[in-house]
CSV table of C-alpha atoms in Angstrom, one decimal:
chain,number,residue,atom,x,y,z
A,3,UNK,CA,46.0,53.6,57.4
A,4,UNK,CA,48.0,52.3,54.4
A,5,UNK,CA,46.4,48.8,54.1
A,6,UNK,CA,48.5,48.1,51.0
A,7,UNK,CA,51.8,48.3,53.0
A,8,UNK,CA,50.5,46.4,55.9
A,9,UNK,CA,49.1,43.7,53.6
A,10,UNK,CA,52.4,43.4,51.7
A,11,UNK,CA,54.3,43.0,55.0
A,12,UNK,CA,51.8,40.4,56.2
A,13,UNK,CA,52.3,38.3,53.0
A,14,UNK,CA,56.1,38.7,53.3
A,15,UNK,CA,56.0,37.6,56.9
A,16,UNK,CA,54.0,34.5,56.1
A,17,UNK,CA,55.6,33.3,52.9
A,18,UNK,CA,59.0,35.0,52.5
A,19,UNK,CA,60.2,35.2,56.1
A,20,UNK,CA,58.0,32.2,57.3
A,21,UNK,CA,57.3,33.9,60.6
A,22,UNK,CA,54.1,31.9,61.0
A,23,UNK,CA,56.0,28.6,60.9
A,24,UNK,CA,59.0,29.8,62.9
A,25,UNK,CA,57.8,32.0,65.8
A,26,UNK,CA,61.4,32.8,66.8
A,27,UNK,CA,61.6,34.9,63.6
A,28,UNK,CA,58.8,37.1,64.6
A,29,UNK,CA,59.5,40.7,65.7
A,30,UNK,CA,59.2,41.1,69.5
A,31,UNK,CA,56.8,44.1,69.3
A,32,UNK,CA,55.9,43.7,73.0
A,33,UNK,CA,59.5,43.7,74.2
A,34,UNK,CA,59.0,47.2,75.6
A,35,UNK,CA,62.1,48.8,74.0
A,36,UNK,CA,63.1,49.6,70.4
A,37,UNK,CA,65.7,51.9,68.9
A,38,UNK,CA,66.8,52.7,65.4
A,39,UNK,CA,67.2,55.4,62.8
A,40,UNK,CA,64.3,57.0,60.8
A,41,UNK,CA,64.1,59.8,58.3
A,42,UNK,CA,62.3,62.7,60.0
A,43,UNK,CA,61.1,65.9,58.3
A,44,UNK,CA,62.5,69.1,59.7
A,45,UNK,CA,59.9,71.5,61.2
A,46,UNK,CA,61.3,74.6,59.7
A,47,UNK,CA,63.2,73.6,56.5
A,48,UNK,CA,61.1,70.6,55.4
A,49,UNK,CA,64.2,68.5,54.8
A,50,UNK,CA,64.2,64.8,55.9
A,51,UNK,CA,67.2,64.0,58.0
A,52,UNK,CA,68.2,60.7,59.7
A,53,UNK,CA,67.4,60.8,63.4
A,54,UNK,CA,67.8,58.2,66.2
A,55,UNK,CA,64.5,57.2,67.8
A,56,UNK,CA,64.0,55.3,71.0
A,57,UNK,CA,60.8,53.7,72.2
A,58,UNK,CA,60.8,52.8,75.9
A,59,UNK,CA,57.8,51.6,77.8
A,60,UNK,CA,59.6,51.9,81.1
A,61,UNK,CA,59.6,55.7,80.6
A,62,UNK,CA,56.3,55.6,78.7
A,63,UNK,CA,57.7,57.6,75.8
A,64,UNK,CA,59.0,57.7,72.3
A,65,UNK,CA,62.1,60.0,72.0
A,66,UNK,CA,64.3,61.2,69.2
A,67,UNK,CA,67.8,62.7,69.2
A,68,UNK,CA,69.2,65.2,66.7
A,69,UNK,CA,72.7,63.8,67.1
A,70,UNK,CA,74.0,60.3,67.5
A,71,UNK,CA,76.0,61.2,70.6
A,72,UNK,CA,73.4,63.5,72.1
A,73,UNK,CA,72.6,62.7,75.8
A,74,UNK,CA,69.3,64.6,75.9
A,75,UNK,CA,66.5,63.9,73.4
A,76,UNK,CA,65.2,66.7,71.1
A,77,UNK,CA,61.6,65.6,71.9
A,78,UNK,CA,59.8,63.3,74.3
A,79,UNK,CA,56.5,62.0,73.1
A,80,UNK,CA,54.4,60.4,75.8
A,81,UNK,CA,52.7,57.1,74.9
A,82,UNK,CA,49.6,58.3,76.7
A,83,UNK,CA,48.8,60.8,74.0
A,84,UNK,CA,50.6,59.4,71.0
A,85,UNK,CA,49.0,58.4,67.7
A,86,UNK,CA,50.5,57.0,64.6
A,87,UNK,CA,48.9,56.6,61.2
A,88,UNK,CA,50.3,55.9,57.7
A,89,UNK,CA,50.3,58.9,55.4
A,90,UNK,CA,52.2,58.0,52.2
A,91,UNK,CA,50.4,60.5,50.0
A,92,UNK,CA,50.8,63.4,52.3
A,93,UNK,CA,54.4,62.7,53.2
A,94,UNK,CA,55.4,61.8,49.6
A,95,UNK,CA,56.9,58.4,50.5
A,96,UNK,CA,55.2,54.9,50.3
A,97,UNK,CA,56.4,54.2,53.9
A,98,UNK,CA,55.4,57.6,55.4
A,99,UNK,CA,54.2,57.6,58.9
A,100,UNK,CA,52.6,60.6,60.8
A,101,UNK,CA,53.1,60.6,64.6
A,102,UNK,CA,51.0,63.0,66.6
A,103,UNK,CA,51.5,63.9,70.3
A,104,UNK,CA,51.1,66.7,72.8
A,105,UNK,CA,53.8,69.4,73.3
A,106,UNK,CA,52.9,72.0,75.9
A,107,UNK,CA,49.3,71.0,75.6
A,108,UNK,CA,49.4,71.7,71.8
A,109,UNK,CA,49.0,69.1,69.1
A,110,UNK,CA,52.4,68.4,67.5
A,111,UNK,CA,53.0,66.4,64.3
A,112,UNK,CA,56.2,64.7,63.1
A,113,UNK,CA,56.5,63.0,59.8
A,114,UNK,CA,58.9,60.1,59.4
A,115,UNK,CA,59.7,57.2,57.0
A,116,UNK,CA,62.1,54.4,56.4
A,117,UNK,CA,63.3,53.0,53.1
A,118,UNK,CA,62.5,49.5,54.3
A,119,UNK,CA,58.8,48.7,54.5
A,120,UNK,CA,59.2,46.1,57.2
A,121,UNK,CA,61.1,48.5,59.4
A,122,UNK,CA,58.4,51.2,59.4
A,123,UNK,CA,55.7,48.6,59.9
A,124,UNK,CA,57.7,47.1,62.8
A,125,UNK,CA,57.9,50.6,64.3
A,126,UNK,CA,54.1,51.1,63.8
A,127,UNK,CA,53.4,47.8,65.5
A,128,UNK,CA,55.8,48.5,68.4
A,129,UNK,CA,54.0,51.8,69.0
A,130,UNK,CA,50.7,50.1,69.0
A,131,UNK,CA,52.0,47.4,71.4
A,132,UNK,CA,53.3,50.1,73.8
A,133,UNK,CA,49.9,51.9,73.6
A,134,UNK,CA,48.2,48.6,74.4
A,135,UNK,CA,50.3,47.9,77.5
A,136,UNK,CA,49.7,51.5,78.7
A,137,UNK,CA,46.0,51.2,78.3
A,138,UNK,CA,45.9,47.9,80.1
A,139,UNK,CA,47.4,49.6,83.1
A,140,UNK,CA,45.3,52.8,82.8
A,141,UNK,CA,42.0,50.8,82.4
A,142,UNK,CA,42.4,47.5,84.2
A,143,UNK,CA,38.8,46.7,83.8
A,144,UNK,CA,38.6,47.1,80.1
A,145,UNK,CA,38.7,44.1,77.8
A,146,UNK,CA,41.2,43.7,74.9
A,147,UNK,CA,38.3,44.2,72.5
A,148,UNK,CA,37.7,47.6,74.1
A,149,UNK,CA,41.3,48.6,74.0
A,150,UNK,CA,42.4,47.5,70.5
A,151,UNK,CA,40.4,50.2,68.7
A,152,UNK,CA,42.2,52.8,70.8
A,153,UNK,CA,45.8,51.8,69.9
A,154,UNK,CA,45.9,54.0,66.8
A,155,UNK,CA,43.3,55.8,64.8
A,156,UNK,CA,42.9,57.2,61.3
A,157,UNK,CA,41.6,60.7,60.8
A,158,UNK,CA,37.9,61.0,59.9
A,159,UNK,CA,38.7,63.4,57.1
A,160,UNK,CA,41.4,65.7,55.8
A,161,UNK,CA,41.5,68.2,53.0
A,162,UNK,CA,41.4,71.9,52.1
A,163,UNK,CA,38.6,74.3,53.0
A,164,UNK,CA,38.4,78.1,53.3
A,165,UNK,CA,37.8,79.7,56.7
A,166,UNK,CA,37.2,83.1,58.2
A,167,UNK,CA,37.9,84.6,61.6
A,168,UNK,CA,35.6,85.0,64.6
A,169,UNK,CA,34.3,88.5,63.5
A,170,UNK,CA,33.5,87.1,60.1
A,171,UNK,CA,34.5,90.4,58.5
A,172,UNK,CA,38.0,89.4,57.2
A,173,UNK,CA,38.5,87.4,54.1
A,174,UNK,CA,38.4,83.7,53.9
A,175,UNK,CA,41.8,81.9,53.9
A,176,UNK,CA,42.6,78.5,52.4
A,177,UNK,CA,43.7,76.1,55.1
A,178,UNK,CA,44.4,72.3,55.5
A,179,UNK,CA,41.9,70.7,57.9
A,180,UNK,CA,42.2,67.5,59.8
A,181,UNK,CA,39.2,66.0,61.6
A,182,UNK,CA,40.5,63.8,64.5
A,183,UNK,CA,37.5,62.5,66.5
A,184,UNK,CA,35.9,65.7,67.8
A,185,UNK,CA,38.9,67.9,67.1
A,186,UNK,CA,38.9,69.9,63.9
A,187,UNK,CA,42.5,71.2,63.4
A,188,UNK,CA,43.6,73.6,60.7
A,189,UNK,CA,47.0,74.2,59.3
A,190,UNK,CA,48.5,76.5,56.7
A,191,UNK,CA,50.3,73.5,55.1
A,192,UNK,CA,49.5,69.8,55.4
A,193,UNK,CA,53.0,69.1,56.8
A,194,UNK,CA,53.0,71.8,59.4
A,195,UNK,CA,54.3,70.7,62.8
A,196,UNK,CA,51.6,72.6,64.8
A,197,UNK,CA,48.0,73.4,64.1
A,198,UNK,CA,47.2,77.1,63.9
A,199,UNK,CA,44.0,76.4,65.8
A,200,UNK,CA,41.5,73.7,66.8
A,201,UNK,CA,37.8,73.7,66.9
A,202,UNK,CA,36.0,71.3,69.3
A,203,UNK,CA,32.9,69.7,67.7
A,204,UNK,CA,30.4,68.8,70.5
A,205,UNK,CA,27.1,67.0,70.4
A,206,UNK,CA,23.7,68.3,69.5
A,207,UNK,CA,22.6,67.9,73.1
A,208,UNK,CA,25.4,70.5,73.9
A,209,UNK,CA,24.1,73.0,71.4
A,210,UNK,CA,26.2,72.1,68.3
A,211,UNK,CA,24.6,72.1,64.8
A,212,UNK,CA,25.9,71.6,61.3
A,213,UNK,CA,24.3,73.5,58.4
A,214,UNK,CA,24.9,73.4,54.7
A,215,UNK,CA,25.6,76.9,53.3
A,216,UNK,CA,26.6,80.2,54.8
A,217,UNK,CA,24.6,83.1,56.2
A,218,UNK,CA,23.2,85.4,53.4
A,219,UNK,CA,25.4,88.3,54.3
A,220,UNK,CA,28.7,86.3,54.1
A,221,UNK,CA,31.3,87.8,51.8
A,222,UNK,CA,34.9,87.1,50.9
A,223,UNK,CA,34.9,83.4,50.1
A,224,UNK,CA,36.2,82.1,46.8
A,225,UNK,CA,34.7,78.6,47.0
A,226,UNK,CA,31.0,78.3,46.5
A,227,UNK,CA,30.0,75.4,48.8
A,228,UNK,CA,29.6,76.7,52.4
A,229,UNK,CA,29.3,75.0,55.7
A,230,UNK,CA,28.2,76.6,59.0
A,231,UNK,CA,29.0,75.0,62.4
A,232,UNK,CA,26.9,76.5,65.2
A,233,UNK,CA,28.3,76.2,68.7
A,234,UNK,CA,27.2,77.7,72.0
A,235,UNK,CA,29.8,80.4,71.6
A,236,UNK,CA,29.8,81.4,67.9
A,237,UNK,CA,29.3,80.3,64.3
A,238,UNK,CA,32.2,78.8,62.3
A,239,UNK,CA,32.1,79.4,58.6
A,240,UNK,CA,33.8,77.2,56.0
A,241,UNK,CA,33.8,77.0,52.2
A,242,UNK,CA,34.5,74.0,50.0
A,243,UNK,CA,35.7,73.9,46.5
A,244,UNK,CA,33.3,71.2,45.3
A,245,UNK,CA,29.9,69.9,46.3
A,246,UNK,CA,31.4,66.4,47.0
A,247,UNK,CA,33.9,68.0,49.4
A,248,UNK,CA,31.1,69.8,51.1
A,249,UNK,CA,29.0,66.6,51.4
A,250,UNK,CA,31.9,64.6,52.9
A,251,UNK,CA,32.8,67.3,55.4
A,252,UNK,CA,29.2,67.7,56.5
A,253,UNK,CA,28.9,64.0,57.0
A,254,UNK,CA,32.1,64.0,59.1
A,255,UNK,CA,30.8,66.9,61.3
A,256,UNK,CA,27.3,65.4,61.6
A,257,UNK,CA,28.8,62.1,62.8
A,258,UNK,CA,30.4,63.9,65.7
A,259,UNK,CA,27.4,66.1,66.4
A,260,UNK,CA,25.0,63.1,66.4
A,261,UNK,CA,27.2,61.1,68.9
A,262,UNK,CA,26.5,61.8,72.6
A,263,UNK,CA,29.5,63.2,74.4
A,264,UNK,CA,31.4,61.1,76.9
A,265,UNK,CA,31.8,62.4,80.4
A,266,UNK,CA,35.5,63.0,79.9
A,267,UNK,CA,34.8,65.1,76.8
A,268,UNK,CA,32.9,67.8,78.6
A,269,UNK,CA,36.2,69.4,79.8
A,270,UNK,CA,36.8,70.2,76.1
A,271,UNK,CA,33.3,71.5,75.8
A,272,UNK,CA,33.9,73.8,78.8
A,273,UNK,CA,37.1,75.2,77.3
A,274,UNK,CA,36.2,75.0,73.6
A,275,UNK,CA,36.4,78.8,73.1
A,276,UNK,CA,40.1,78.9,74.0
A,277,UNK,CA,41.6,77.6,70.7
A,278,UNK,CA,39.6,79.3,67.9
A,279,UNK,CA,41.7,82.0,66.5
A,280,UNK,CA,44.1,81.8,63.6
A,281,UNK,CA,47.2,82.4,65.7
A,282,UNK,CA,46.1,80.3,68.7
A,283,UNK,CA,47.6,76.9,69.5
A,284,UNK,CA,45.3,74.4,70.9
A,285,UNK,CA,44.8,73.9,74.6
A,286,UNK,CA,42.7,70.9,74.0
A,287,UNK,CA,43.8,67.5,75.1
A,288,UNK,CA,42.8,64.2,73.4
A,289,UNK,CA,39.6,63.2,75.2
A,290,UNK,CA,39.3,59.7,73.7
A,291,UNK,CA,40.7,58.3,77.0
A,292,UNK,CA,40.7,60.3,80.2
A,293,UNK,CA,43.5,58.9,82.3
A,294,UNK,CA,42.8,58.3,86.0
A,295,UNK,CA,45.0,60.5,88.2
A,296,UNK,CA,46.6,57.6,90.0
A,297,UNK,CA,48.0,55.9,86.9
A,298,UNK,CA,51.7,55.8,86.4
A,299,UNK,CA,53.3,55.5,82.9
A,300,UNK,CA,55.5,52.7,84.1
A,301,UNK,CA,54.6,49.1,83.4
A,302,UNK,CA,53.0,47.3,86.3
């Protein structure tokens, strides 16, 4: 999360806009509806184009439209599985925001920004407010203190590593990796819309182990600092460029392995072998919150 941008807007709200003195000046994040134009990166051409976005809690979704007069949205992102995190360095803009959601059970990324720092922070807060209201309905017994950490999350770690395939006979390929809770997603490029695959990182009680180094017979890697993740199905081999990268990745993996799995995470454990090839698209859903089957996305 870009704390600098959030801190700047907090200071402006307090001293410049005087929102703390005059509550009527405060942005109504919890109004349940917001629309406006944001710059969105194209999936195929990489160009940022102005797109209309609509956030509606009534429909439980964030939508965007390719044309101003379009009646049907280009994409519908359910609040249930939506996450937003500031990514200025990755996007190349100080107000860059990465939004992640599920499309056909696959993780989908969109990258957006606005020239006005207040506007993008207002969108970020509106998304968090919508998530909060959704979780209040989905988990009526949970306290606010339990729900707030689930409104949005930063990735545990991101960066380049090399990886090889399941047979471990082909060469290693450089890929961009993102560690999101127990999901290790890999991309050809950091700004790819879809992950090329996802690896579920379970707990040691479920047979997962993280080791420094690679098996002695391993060949084809260009970077010297190896990591092996042992799962009940197979071994995953990675190589890091520097020892510090290796150390940080091992720490991130070990944190997941050392944490006991929640009951709702076992469905990922059972299907973890489905999304492990270079061409696969993940069939894994975000297990941070398992939504009860009776819950509606509409406000109650």
